[in-house]
Every structure is written in structure tokens, then in C-alpha cells.
Amino acid sequence: MVLTRRWERLGPGSFFLAPPLWLYSRMLRQVLHEGLRTSFYKLGHFVANHPVFFASAPVLVSILLGASFSRYRIEENVEYLLAPKHSLAKIEGNLVDSLFPVNKSKHTLYSDLQTPGRYGRVIITSGRGSVLDQHHVDLVLKLHSTITKIQVHMLGFNYTFAHLCLLDSNKSCIVDDILRVLEELRAARAANRSAPPVRYPITRLQDGREAYIGHQLGGVLPAGREGVRQARALQLSYYLQAVNPLNDVMAARWELHFCHALERFQEVHPEVTLYPFTSSSPQRDFQRTSKVSERPLLVSLTLCVSLAVLCCSMRDCVRTKPWLGLLALLSVSLATLTSAGIINLTGGKYNSTFLGIPFIMLGHGLLGTFEMLSSWRRTREDQHVKERVAAVFSDCMLPFTASTALYLVTFGIGASPFTNIEAVRLFCRNTCISVLFNYLYILSFYGSNLVFTGYLENNYQHSLFCKKVPKPELLQQKPAWYRFLMYTQYNEEAPEGGDMHAYENHLLVAFMKRYYCDWITNTYVKPFVVLFYLVYISFALMGYLQVTEGSDLSNVVATETSTIVYTRAQQRYFSNYSPVIGFYIYESIEYWNASVQEDVLEYTKGFERISWFESYLGYLRGLNLSTSLPKRNFTERLRSGFLKLPQFLHFSDDIIFAKRADGEVDVVASRMFLVAKTTENKREEMYILLDTLRKLSLGSRVKFIIFNPSFVYMDRYASSVGAPIKNSCISALFLLFFSAFLVADSLVNVWLTVTVASVEFGVIGFMTLWQVELDCVSVLCLIYGVNYAVDWSAPLVSTFALGRDYTRTRWVKLALERHGVPMLQSYLCYSAALLPLAAVPSNLTHTLFRCLFLTALITAFHCLAILPILLTFLPPSKRKKRKEKKAADDREEIECVEVVDSTRVVDQITTV
């Protein structure tokens, strides 16, 4: 009936000429808008008719699914979570492992060259003096002896490092070359002879072999040409075999004993400082964030509950709604429990990035529930509870449903296979599940509790004690404390337009209606707000131009852990050189050809090199032979001469020979090791170096690849991290464009798009100025920022755009009066929930707190200050009410509605 009359009033029958196409489009949008509002009105009636079912069913479902926590599991593979899934570095790593398996190396290993499975590392620093002086050399060798004697008891046997280590060709454990240097120094001092000179970063051992010690000796002060006068730090690495599950378990236990042994050694010898690190340290410290967050999260919940109850309370004991503030958080908690149960039942594994999901649900759910409470205050008190609940659903559920759909689309895109980082994909997938249940529980559980509190209010029962409040004449006869507890404003006959005066005693309502709306729309305030916005844009642009990617694992682990302490020590003492880069020639080339030799030497020029190729060419020159020998002679001297000498024997691991059908032997693959000189900005230089060598390999005659395990995290990291936010923003813009044909005014989506762009730009800029890098956690917060901005601005802009018959300023005030209070309530509760996150000793939670706090603050600034100012002088325009109307338009349409209740029948006259 209502839709039919609206269509007739907007239809072509009221015009002398056929209306243009844009008018038909507008009429269609208005009909669709009213149709959706009517549907939610009927849904509200249905929920109000069955409140017990909708209140109990979500609780029962949550309890049943919450029992699945017996299947709770934790994801232990950090590389699987944080490294890009599809990257060239992983393909290169597989090729490297197939050609030169690390477990089959027979002579030496270079730190950080390949991922060796299980290992233990320790950085030793001296408080005074050099680690190469006699006292510290003895301490380091004593520590080495202590580590090699660590015993792991398992299956009735005691296993030491000798049983678990990687073995060389002599069946001895492979150890770092710096230990041989220290042993030579001690032997020379014991024999009372001069110690051999230690060169840096490549030194020569007594057997004539050259060894790279750039990652084993740190804090070096040079003395003369390539000599070492003093060194402040020393690093030792111990690699373990992990060829089968049982061996891996023993190696994992050895790592624990390794850390305990270092702690005991540190207590006995305080003159040195030890920084331990094992292969399981990143995973343990990554998951440690969840443990150290438990107490702050409880504080966060307590603060949020307290503020939610206070924001919903007022002096009037009947109209106050403290239980609804508590039930709003209970709805979010039940939805979280339900979604977690589904994740456990489907085999999902927990990781520390999931800490952000409850805060996303909280930001979405709080605003929706406070909007429903604000809409309840605008309903007429003389209406039946079912009518009031239906009116709330009609008023609030349409924008809340639209924003929920936007959440599902943006995070759904992030959960798609197009996302290259597994942690981001899992987070987005679980967020979609959580947001969906959050929406359903607010619609059902919170809506049904709104019915119960409505009956208490209609019957003038106390909101806390459920006791009937006496009428004023009876209340005056009671004691003062009783009158204070039972204070309410009786309205025997409510006015026709709805009674809003009773709710104006609410602190935030009075502040917004009496003070803030008039102040923010004041002519003298507008220039200062615009000026402040320009300052905001300037600082955001300054930060936006300094955005950096954060592929470092230390960005997502707990602070003051072994990973952070070890990383700081490594950056302080071992940042002069890059990680060892493997230079792999993976096909047979003409090594004997002079032009090929020049190409290979040119590619490796400028690096510190550990190269069999250069050593062999120097060997030929030492024999007064040409380096351009015939193929057979070149290969034969390499095999039978060069690689048989003790000082070059270790290069046999770096060359792969193959016998052809004609009996000739070819070098089918080989490897060399390169180290670049770096500065403080080591990571950015590695990005540039990786790109440069990759481009060089594409156009060179020599087919080579470069590899280091850190490339797995750096390769395509920028595109992999940025892709989810780009795809989500594109999908959000597409959804806003598509929904422009469904909303009553297409300018609503234009303003939403502008607001989202301004908020996202500011969040990116200010988080960079707050020393937050663009990593997987900050990108997830940026995706949430798109939805959070739409959540806040959509009701405000819609109310303003759909308003007619008043000036822009008047409608800005009306929009703020309707939606400003829910915004303030949501912001206060959400900020209180975020504050304890700042106290969690974890880099992950620091990033989470800073990004979410900036998102909430900047969005509140836009919706409470910027948008109200801009809307007062920018489209859409408003039409003033006409003074003259036709007599046919002056008559009112009266519709009789009979409301049937279980106890009474109320004839209600509603003016439309």
C-alpha cells in the first residue's frame, strides 16, 4: 500500500510531459529503498514475536561450537605464514637444494646460505677488550666444548652434538672456520710464537685454504690492509641433521638444551654476553604474542564493558539501558566463540595475527548496536514494543547490512587464492566468518534483548531491578535514597511526534544536541576546521611518500625475546656485509672460453668472493699456463690437479661433473659465493641487489640464479603485501558504484568514496610517521579501515542526502543529532578496548594498536568534523519548503493499524 502510493505520487501521471530517464532512475531507487526498509520492518516484527527463540538459539549454538576447542591447534611454520607462496625465490631454492643439498656438504657451510633445518647459533660479545685476545679465545673455545658435550636423553641413549651434527668427508662435525682460527691463535700462544695474522672478511688458514669469516667475526676495527686489530663480537653456528621425524625430535630437544647451557654459561662467566638463537626461535617468539596478550586483553574487555555500560546509562532508571551495553559486547563475544568453533572444526590452525579479529568485530558490532539504541530513542513511547522494534530494524538494518556486505566483499577478496601471503589469506577468511556471525547475532540475539528491555520500559520497571517504579505522587512519600534510585519521568500522554524530551537528559545526547551541533556548524569555526584538514593532508602526504615494506620477521614477534635480542646484536655487529649470496650456474658453459671467463668475472665484480673459478684461474696462472686451455685439458687439470690440493679440496662441493656419452667430462653446474658491502639500510640494499642481479641474469649468456633464504621473504613481498589492499579497495569502489543504483541518492556513494579515500590516505601516512612499516599486519588493518570508514560515514551521509525541505546546515545538525551519539559511544568504547594493546610487549600488537587507533581517530575526525563542514556548502542541494500547496496535497492520509497482543488489543492511529 505504502509503496504503491509512493510510486503513484512519483509516477508520470503527476506530470504533463514524460519525465526524463534520470527521474525514472530516481523513482526506481526510491522504490527499492522503501522495499528494503519494509522488508526489515517485517523482519523486526518477526524477531519481536519470537524473542525467546532468537535470544536462546545463538547462545546454544555458541556453546556447542565452543566445545570444539579440544581440537585447538597452532600453526608452527612461520615461513608458510609470512613468506609469499608464489615467488621465484622458492623455485630457485628448490633448484639449489636439488643441485647442492646442504645435508650432503662434506667440507663447510656458510651461515645463512641455505635453510639447513635445525640449528643453533650464538653471538658472543666482550664487555672489555677484543674477543681475539687470549682470555676471550679461551672462553669461546671452552663454550664450544660445552656445547659439543650437550646430551639429549632419548630412547635409553644419550645423544651429543657428534651424533646429530652434519658430517664432513672425514666423518667429523662441520664447524665454523672461526673456531679453527681461534685454535690456531691458542696453539701459537701456547708454543710462544707469533700468532698468525687474522684477515677480514676473508682470511687464510694454516692449511692454505681461504675462509670467509665476515659473518663469524663482528665489530671489527681494521689494522693495516685487511688486518684485524680488534673484534667485539663473534658468532658460532651449529647445524644438526633432520633427515627423519625421530631425528628432528632429537634436534629440537638439543636446541632447548642448547639455550639452557648458554644461560648457565652466562651466569658463570659474566664478562661475556651471549645471544642465543635457534631454528625454532622465530616460531616460538611469534606465538609468544598470544601468551603475553592474555592479561592486557582481559583489561581491554573490562574497560570496554565498563564504558559500554556507562554510555548506555542515564539518570532515568526506566529509560537507561546498561544491560544493552553489556549485551552488545556479549553478542560480539558469542559471535567470536562461534566463528572460532567453526575454524577449529574445519581444521584451521591458530596464529598470533588472529588477535586482530575480535577488534574488527568489536568496531563493526558496537556501532551497529549503538545505532539501534539511538533509533530506539527516536521511537514513540506510546507505541507497542513490537512496533518500536520493527521501526528500529527498518531504520538501522539497511545500512548495517550494506556495511556487512562490504566487509564480506573486501575481506573475501583478501581470502581468495589471489592473495600470496598465507597469513593474510587465513586472516581474511576467518574475518569473513566472524563478521557474518557478528551480523546474525546482533540481528537475532541483540534484537530479541531489545524486545525484553522494551517491555520493561513500557511497563515502567526499573532497568536493573525490574521493579515497578511508583508514580510521582507515591514516590514522594519514599526516602531520599529510594527516590534517587527510582527516579524517572512519567509521560501519561505522549505527544504525536514522539517523545524525545525524555532522552535529552542523556549526557552525550544533550552534549551533541545543545552544544556540538551548533558549534561545528558555526560560520567562524568552519575556516579553522578546513585549515586543520589541510594540515592533516600535508602530514599524511609527507608520511605517504616515506612508506617502506617490512619483510623482517622481528616485526611480528614479541619484544625482548631471543629473536629480537639476537637480531639487534646481529645488526649492531654484523651489518657490514650482506648475507652470503649463492651464485649458481645451472647449465654447462664454456668455462675455458676467454670471453665466458670475462663475463663471469664481470658479473661477480665488486663483491667479496669465495669462488672456485677465480681460485682455479689463479692456480693456472701460478703454473704459467693460459687460462684459455682446450676443453679437455681445462677440465682434466681441474679434476686431477686443482681439486686434489688440500687448500682447494673444499671446492669439490661447489662443482658438479657429468660424463657424456663420448667419454668426456663436463662441468654441468657450479656455485660461487658472493658477499656485498652494506650500510645501515641493509634491507633496502638487498632489495636493489636482488632486482639488479635478476635483471642481469635474464640477458646474460651465462645462465645463473642467485639465492639466499632471506630472498624467500623479500621476493615479491611488496606486491604480495600490497595486492590484498589494492584488490579490496577496488572491490569496495566497485560495490559502492554498483550500489549507487540501489540507494535513494547516488551522491551518497560519491561522498562515501571520497571519505574512504581520505581516511585511507591519512592512515597510511600517519602510520608511517609513527614508524609502522607496510607488512601483513598493517595491510590487514588498512583493509579494515575501508570498511570502518564506510560503517561510520554511511548513516550520516544517507540521512543528510535523503533529507528535504530544510537548509543544508539544518540537515547537518539533524544528521549529527541522530548519528553523532552512536559514533561517540562507539569511539569511546573502541578506544578504551585498544589502549591495553599498547602495553603488550610485542611488535605485532604495537602495529595492530597503532593502525587501529589511527583508523578510529581519523574516521571520527572525518565524520564528526570534516563531513559536517563540507556538506554545508557542497552537493546535494536542499529544497526549501513551499509555502503554497495545492489543496489536494494538504490532506493527510490516515491508515488504521490494529496491533494484536496476547493481553490486549490496541487501536493505533498512525499518520503517514
XYZ file of C-alpha atoms in Angstrom, residues 182-738:
557
model
C 90.875 -19.435 17.367
C 92.545 -22.820 17.769
C 95.495 -21.620 15.666
C 95.783 -18.494 17.829
C 95.771 -20.553 21.032
C 98.276 -23.029 19.664
C 100.608 -20.221 18.605
C 100.438 -18.603 22.042
C 100.975 -21.954 23.780
C 104.090 -22.515 21.653
C 105.280 -18.987 22.471
C 105.416 -17.935 18.848
C 103.791 -15.099 16.978
C 100.154 -15.622 16.173
C 99.192 -15.843 12.513
C 97.551 -12.663 11.149
C 93.759 -12.674 11.006
C 92.406 -11.026 7.896
C 88.851 -9.792 7.366
C 86.448 -10.709 5.840
C 88.425 -13.493 4.076
C 91.296 -14.997 5.992
C 93.788 -17.744 5.193
C 94.104 -20.809 7.385
C 97.305 -22.714 8.063
C 96.435 -25.384 5.502
C 96.345 -22.670 2.818
C 92.573 -22.594 2.474
C 90.763 -19.259 2.252
C 87.789 -18.932 4.612
C 85.093 -16.283 4.764
C 84.597 -15.084 8.363
C 82.582 -11.919 7.684
C 79.529 -13.392 9.459
C 81.544 -15.019 12.211
C 83.599 -12.024 13.355
C 81.860 -8.712 14.053
C 82.548 -5.231 15.360
C 85.934 -5.299 13.640
C 88.460 -2.479 13.864
C 90.938 -2.822 10.972
C 94.693 -2.758 11.420
C 96.572 -2.182 8.211
C 95.496 -3.772 4.962
C 92.715 -6.270 5.605
C 94.048 -6.993 9.077
C 92.061 -7.126 12.319
C 93.166 -5.092 15.311
C 90.128 -5.694 17.475
C 86.795 -7.516 17.238
C 83.904 -7.006 19.640
C 81.714 -9.961 18.671
C 81.924 -13.496 17.420
C 79.206 -15.813 16.063
C 79.126 -19.611 16.148
C 76.675 -21.842 14.277
C 75.893 -25.498 14.942
C 73.966 -27.347 12.238
C 72.014 -30.503 13.003
C 70.660 -33.292 10.852
C 66.895 -33.565 10.437
C 66.547 -36.371 7.903
C 63.604 -38.143 9.599
C 60.926 -37.349 12.208
C 62.805 -39.047 15.063
C 65.980 -37.182 14.196
C 64.014 -33.928 14.051
C 62.594 -34.518 17.538
C 66.070 -35.131 18.926
C 67.377 -31.994 17.205
C 64.503 -29.955 18.660
C 65.353 -31.182 22.146
C 69.018 -30.413 21.563
C 68.047 -26.816 20.712
C 66.310 -26.463 24.095
C 69.330 -27.869 25.924
C 71.498 -25.535 23.844
C 69.658 -22.457 25.179
C 69.785 -23.724 28.772
C 73.509 -24.446 28.517
C 74.157 -20.912 27.276
C 72.169 -19.463 30.180
C 74.275 -21.421 32.683
C 77.493 -20.423 30.956
C 76.426 -16.755 31.050
C 75.874 -16.953 34.812
C 79.328 -18.408 35.402
C 81.136 -16.028 33.010
C 79.530 -12.577 33.199
C 82.483 -10.956 31.393
C 80.958 -12.082 28.075
C 77.399 -11.638 26.813
C 75.682 -14.414 24.891
C 72.802 -14.000 22.411
C 71.353 -17.435 21.552
C 69.167 -18.230 18.561
C 67.769 -21.488 17.184
C 65.709 -22.556 14.203
C 62.580 -22.710 16.395
C 63.091 -19.246 17.925
C 61.010 -17.318 15.305
C 58.055 -19.685 15.658
C 58.188 -19.696 19.455
C 58.525 -15.923 19.703
C 55.817 -15.375 17.071
C 53.314 -17.401 19.100
C 54.535 -15.856 22.351
C 52.477 -12.765 21.457
C 49.307 -14.687 22.285
C 50.584 -15.573 25.756
C 51.772 -12.104 26.717
C 48.481 -10.626 25.433
C 46.207 -12.526 27.803
C 46.157 -10.054 30.707
C 46.011 -6.889 28.551
C 43.109 -8.410 26.627
C 41.240 -9.019 29.889
C 41.885 -5.398 30.874
C 40.691 -4.350 27.414
C 37.475 -6.314 27.835
C 36.901 -4.846 31.305
C 37.393 -1.266 30.121
C 35.170 -1.786 27.109
C 32.385 -3.332 29.211
C 32.571 -0.506 31.742
C 32.411 2.231 29.121
C 29.688 0.445 27.141
C 27.528 0.250 30.272
C 28.210 3.908 31.122
C 27.491 5.094 27.573
C 24.105 3.372 27.634
C 23.163 4.657 31.087
C 21.295 7.797 32.101
C 19.671 9.281 35.194
C 16.227 7.946 34.303
C 16.026 4.460 35.847
C 13.440 3.283 33.283
C 14.949 4.629 30.079
C 18.538 3.813 30.985
C 19.853 0.767 29.116
C 23.015 -0.501 30.861
C 22.175 -4.106 30.058
C 22.084 -3.326 26.355
C 25.668 -2.059 26.507
C 26.727 -5.291 28.169
C 24.652 -7.405 25.778
C 26.255 -5.672 22.792
C 29.646 -6.984 23.893
C 28.108 -10.340 24.731
C 26.767 -10.545 21.151
C 30.248 -9.906 19.776
C 31.735 -12.465 22.182
C 29.229 -15.139 21.208
C 29.905 -14.483 17.528
C 33.656 -14.761 18.172
C 33.190 -18.048 20.011
C 31.005 -19.433 17.233
C 33.403 -18.477 14.436
C 36.361 -19.887 16.411
C 34.469 -23.145 16.840
C 33.828 -23.377 13.099
C 37.513 -22.699 12.381
C 38.542 -25.489 14.778
C 36.041 -27.951 13.310
C 37.241 -27.273 9.765
C 40.868 -27.998 10.659
C 42.074 -24.417 10.890
C 45.146 -23.550 12.920
C 45.593 -20.550 15.168
C 48.355 -17.962 14.782
C 49.029 -14.665 16.546
C 47.682 -12.497 13.723
C 44.177 -13.656 14.713
C 44.381 -11.294 17.705
C 43.081 -8.547 15.431
C 39.823 -10.339 14.537
C 37.960 -9.576 17.826
C 38.803 -5.879 17.453
C 37.442 -5.842 13.912
C 34.228 -7.447 15.125
C 34.097 -5.032 18.034
C 34.402 -1.975 15.797
C 31.704 -3.267 13.462
C 29.328 -4.541 16.133
C 29.478 -1.650 18.601
C 28.454 0.967 16.062
C 25.581 -1.222 14.856
C 24.228 -1.815 18.357
C 24.569 1.822 19.401
C 22.759 2.877 16.217
C 19.927 0.535 17.154
C 19.785 2.036 20.635
C 19.764 5.562 19.184
C 16.958 4.601 16.837
C 15.030 3.186 19.794
C 15.240 6.586 21.480
C 13.616 8.184 18.419
C 10.581 5.873 18.508
C 7.358 6.928 20.223
C 6.864 5.662 23.740
C 3.139 5.168 23.253
C 3.795 2.577 20.547
C 3.772 -1.125 21.257
C 7.150 -2.755 21.792
C 6.844 -4.807 18.622
C 6.192 -1.703 16.573
C 9.162 0.061 18.116
C 11.487 -2.880 17.428
C 10.211 -3.101 13.854
C 10.852 0.618 13.418
C 14.418 0.142 14.740
C 15.068 -2.659 12.246
C 13.631 -0.576 9.430
C 15.820 2.371 10.368
C 19.147 0.650 11.149
C 19.364 -2.713 9.442
C 19.636 -1.443 5.883
C 22.919 0.491 6.357
C 24.191 -2.191 8.764
C 23.511 -4.897 6.177
C 25.197 -2.868 3.456
C 28.314 -2.332 5.563
C 28.395 -6.043 6.467
C 28.207 -6.910 2.772
C 31.151 -4.578 2.183
C 33.125 -6.385 4.909
C 32.396 -9.727 3.276
C 33.410 -8.478 -0.165
C 36.663 -6.766 0.847
C 37.869 -9.491 3.186
C 36.514 -12.131 0.818
C 38.804 -10.797 -1.891
C 41.663 -10.987 0.605
C 40.748 -14.615 1.362
C 40.845 -15.590 -2.317
C 43.693 -17.591 -3.912
C 44.951 -14.324 -5.423
C 46.415 -13.438 -2.012
C 50.043 -14.523 -1.996
C 50.723 -14.409 1.762
C 49.088 -17.206 3.714
C 48.762 -15.255 6.983
C 46.749 -12.551 5.188
C 44.566 -15.089 3.410
C 43.769 -17.012 6.605
C 43.053 -13.804 8.498
C 40.661 -12.552 5.818
C 38.885 -15.895 5.589
C 38.303 -16.116 9.322
C 37.283 -12.449 9.466
C 34.568 -13.113 6.878
C 33.198 -15.934 9.033
C 33.349 -13.812 12.179
C 31.710 -10.743 10.618
C 28.885 -12.851 9.202
C 28.073 -14.358 12.592
C 28.516 -10.985 14.221
C 25.816 -9.608 11.924
C 23.476 -12.560 12.534
C 23.904 -12.416 16.312
C 23.266 -8.676 16.516
C 20.188 -9.120 14.360
C 18.853 -12.030 16.439
C 20.357 -12.043 19.934
C 20.679 -8.293 20.428
C 17.367 -7.589 18.675
C 15.498 -10.025 20.926
C 17.042 -8.495 24.053
C 15.898 -5.113 22.794
C 12.363 -6.540 22.970
C 12.777 -7.585 26.605
C 14.166 -4.215 27.683
C 11.358 -2.553 25.723
C 8.733 -4.383 27.765
C 10.480 -3.241 30.955
C 10.411 0.344 29.720
C 6.764 0.254 28.622
C 5.736 -1.150 31.989
C 7.836 1.467 33.837
C 10.008 -1.172 35.509
C 13.472 -0.441 36.804
C 16.100 -1.359 34.183
C 18.338 -3.105 36.726
C 15.995 -4.431 39.434
C 12.931 -4.963 37.210
C 10.769 -3.475 39.976
C 7.752 -1.400 39.086
C 8.544 2.303 39.570
C 5.912 4.107 41.682
C 4.127 7.091 40.240
C 5.369 10.552 41.286
C 2.773 11.096 43.991
C 3.662 7.766 45.636
C 7.403 8.210 45.106
C 7.411 11.459 47.082
C 6.449 9.514 50.201
C 9.573 7.318 49.994
C 13.047 8.025 51.496
C 15.577 10.107 49.562
C 17.785 7.157 48.589
C 14.736 5.334 47.245
C 13.681 8.376 45.227
C 17.200 8.634 43.852
C 17.194 5.006 42.674
C 13.657 5.135 41.326
C 13.799 8.468 39.536
C 12.007 8.518 36.179
C 9.973 10.870 34.041
C 6.380 9.726 33.691
C 4.643 10.524 30.400
C 0.964 9.788 30.711
C 0.183 11.249 27.297
C 2.994 11.269 24.765
C 2.875 13.889 22.015
C 2.059 12.835 18.492
C 5.513 13.460 17.064
C 7.184 11.118 19.509
C 8.670 11.952 22.872
C 12.340 12.855 22.545
C 12.453 15.144 25.547
C 12.740 12.234 27.987
C 16.028 11.097 26.422
C 17.667 14.517 26.281
C 18.917 14.027 29.839
C 21.439 11.543 28.475
C 24.839 13.224 28.746
C 26.023 12.550 25.199
C 22.624 13.348 23.677
C 22.490 16.677 25.494
C 26.088 17.489 24.549
C 25.534 16.718 20.901
C 22.167 18.434 20.549
C 22.694 21.540 22.679
C 26.355 22.330 22.124
C 28.317 20.426 19.498
C 25.924 20.679 16.522
C 25.663 24.456 16.850
C 29.402 24.852 17.422
C 30.645 22.759 14.488
C 28.281 24.477 12.024
C 29.208 27.955 13.233
C 30.446 30.202 10.443
C 33.546 31.184 12.392
C 34.532 27.560 13.150
C 34.389 26.307 9.548
C 37.602 28.022 8.314
C 39.609 26.584 11.202
C 38.313 23.069 10.513
C 39.176 23.379 6.817
C 42.632 24.687 7.754
C 43.108 21.784 10.135
C 42.130 19.389 7.350
C 44.761 20.890 5.051
C 47.361 20.377 7.778
C 46.156 16.778 8.093
C 46.559 16.223 4.344
C 50.045 17.752 4.398
C 51.331 15.471 7.148
C 49.618 12.455 5.570
C 51.334 13.195 2.255
C 54.685 13.530 3.993
C 54.249 10.092 5.549
C 52.819 8.552 2.388
C 55.993 9.425 0.475
C 58.092 7.555 3.054
C 56.235 4.228 3.102
C 58.537 1.217 3.426
C 57.869 -2.511 3.284
C 58.584 -4.545 6.402
C 59.629 -8.080 5.493
C 61.655 -8.524 8.684
C 60.413 -11.301 10.979
C 61.130 -9.144 14.015
C 58.074 -7.031 13.076
C 55.672 -9.803 14.098
C 57.289 -11.361 17.172
C 57.159 -10.477 20.849
C 59.691 -7.950 22.090
C 62.532 -8.798 24.479
C 62.702 -12.317 23.138
C 65.673 -14.229 21.794
C 64.724 -13.329 18.210
C 64.654 -9.582 18.868
C 67.766 -9.564 21.070
C 69.696 -11.697 18.590
C 68.553 -9.568 15.631
C 69.655 -6.366 17.354
C 73.065 -7.828 18.141
C 73.455 -9.049 14.583
C 72.536 -5.647 13.158
C 74.950 -3.950 15.523
C 77.994 -6.156 14.974
C 77.438 -7.941 11.644
C 75.821 -5.331 9.394
C 78.947 -4.533 7.364
C 78.264 -7.286 4.890
C 75.180 -8.740 3.282
C 74.123 -12.355 3.765
C 76.116 -14.813 1.689
C 74.559 -14.961 -1.762
C 74.854 -18.151 -3.729
C 75.763 -17.579 -7.401
C 74.643 -20.760 -9.179
C 75.453 -21.539 -12.817
C 72.914 -24.245 -13.525
C 73.915 -25.316 -17.051
C 77.063 -26.329 -18.826
C 79.018 -23.361 -20.177
C 82.396 -22.949 -21.824
C 84.449 -22.184 -18.735
C 87.625 -22.454 -20.837
C 86.498 -19.713 -23.231
C 88.158 -16.345 -22.571
C 85.011 -14.328 -23.322
C 82.924 -16.512 -20.976
C 85.564 -16.087 -18.278
C 85.359 -12.323 -18.684
C 81.561 -12.448 -18.387
C 81.632 -14.486 -15.178
C 84.286 -12.244 -13.634
C 82.319 -9.154 -14.660
C 79.108 -10.438 -13.011
C 80.890 -11.083 -9.707
C 82.899 -7.883 -9.782
C 82.504 -5.627 -6.750
C 81.679 -8.466 -4.334
C 83.745 -10.268 -1.756
C 84.052 -13.656 -3.428
C 84.600 -17.254 -2.349
C 84.936 -18.666 -5.846
C 86.421 -21.893 -7.126
C 86.535 -20.293 -10.574
C 88.791 -17.395 -9.605
C 90.954 -19.661 -7.466
C 91.371 -22.081 -10.401
C 92.267 -19.308 -12.808
C 94.844 -18.069 -10.271
C 96.128 -21.628 -9.947
C 96.644 -21.844 -13.734
C 98.419 -18.519 -13.787
C 100.670 -19.721 -10.968
C 101.710 -22.599 -13.201
C 102.407 -20.124 -16.034
C 99.575 -21.651 -18.051
C 96.991 -19.891 -20.116
C 93.502 -19.741 -18.672
C 92.102 -20.444 -22.150
C 93.134 -24.093 -22.287
C 91.371 -26.588 -24.532
C 88.253 -28.034 -23.028
C 89.735 -31.458 -22.206
C 92.857 -30.004 -20.603
C 90.877 -27.369 -18.688
C 88.560 -29.987 -17.166
C 91.252 -32.572 -16.529
C 93.539 -30.165 -14.663
C 90.527 -29.021 -12.649
C 89.668 -32.560 -11.523
C 93.046 -34.190 -11.089
C 95.176 -31.211 -10.140
C 93.333 -28.303 -8.602
C 90.732 -30.192 -6.544
C 93.329 -32.645 -5.170
C 95.305 -29.965 -3.361
C 94.421 -29.602 0.355
C 93.851 -25.846 0.154
C 91.343 -26.288 -2.683
C 89.767 -29.575 -1.652
C 86.709 -27.834 -0.175
C 85.764 -26.554 -3.643
C 84.792 -30.089 -4.680
C 81.375 -29.442 -3.105
C 80.871 -26.485 -5.442
C 81.213 -28.286 -8.776
C 79.044 -30.962 -10.369
C 80.707 -33.109 -13.062
C 78.897 -35.317 -15.550
C 80.257 -37.818 -18.028
C 78.953 -37.526 -21.554
C 78.289 -40.369 -23.973
C 81.583 -39.799 -25.785
C 83.525 -40.183 -22.518
C 84.276 -36.513 -21.957
C 83.592 -34.917 -18.584
C 81.687 -31.634 -18.382
C 81.045 -29.171 -15.569
C 77.236 -29.187 -15.691
C 76.684 -26.901 -12.701
C 78.719 -24.936 -10.228
C 78.339 -22.393 -7.464
C 80.227 -19.427 -6.099
C 79.597 -17.283 -3.065
C 79.243 -13.516 -3.115
C 79.084 -11.031 -0.259
C 78.223 -7.360 -0.756
C 79.420 -4.480 1.345
C 76.383 -2.889 3.027
C 75.481 0.114 5.148
C 72.847 0.652 7.842
C 69.980 0.392 5.336
C 70.851 -3.217 4.689
C 67.402 -4.459 3.728
C 66.759 -1.808 1.065
C 70.165 -2.515 -0.445
C 69.321 -6.209 -0.617
C 66.112 -5.370 -2.495
C 68.083 -3.363 -5.055
C 70.785 -6.018 -5.306
C 68.234 -8.769 -5.866
C 66.484 -6.843 -8.640
C 69.767 -5.910 -10.322
C 71.140 -9.458 -10.399
C 67.790 -10.860 -11.534
C 67.656 -8.450 -14.482
C 71.296 -9.240 -15.295
C 70.601 -12.977 -15.372
C 67.801 -12.556 -17.921
C 70.016 -11.004 -20.613
C 73.334 -12.729 -19.957
C 74.940 -15.515 -21.936
C 75.737 -17.298 -18.695
C 72.566 -18.794 -17.218
C 72.724 -18.287 -13.463
C 70.496 -17.807 -10.471
C 71.161 -16.232 -7.098
C 69.729 -17.443 -3.826
C 69.662 -16.803 -0.116
C 66.902 -17.943 2.285
C 66.061 -14.335 3.090
C 65.075 -13.854 -0.565
C 62.024 -16.033 0.133
C 60.678 -13.240 2.356
C 61.846 -10.354 0.181
C 60.977 -11.654 -3.281
C 57.680 -10.140 -4.440
C 56.936 -9.147 -0.849
C 55.940 -5.616 -1.773
C 53.499 -6.779 -4.456
C 52.269 -9.646 -2.276
C 51.545 -7.351 0.671
C 50.080 -4.548 -1.399
C 47.849 -6.794 -3.533
C 45.187 -7.516 -0.854
C 44.679 -3.838 -0.002
C 44.577 -2.883 -3.693
C 42.108 -5.650 -4.525
C 39.964 -4.817 -1.502
C 39.870 -1.114 -2.352
C 38.958 -1.890 -5.959
C 36.213 -4.265 -4.838
C 34.921 -1.661 -2.351
C 34.789 1.001 -5.050
C 33.055 -1.410 -7.394
C 30.494 -2.268 -4.727
C 29.905 1.404 -3.972
C 29.454 2.119 -7.676
C 27.088 -0.799 -8.138
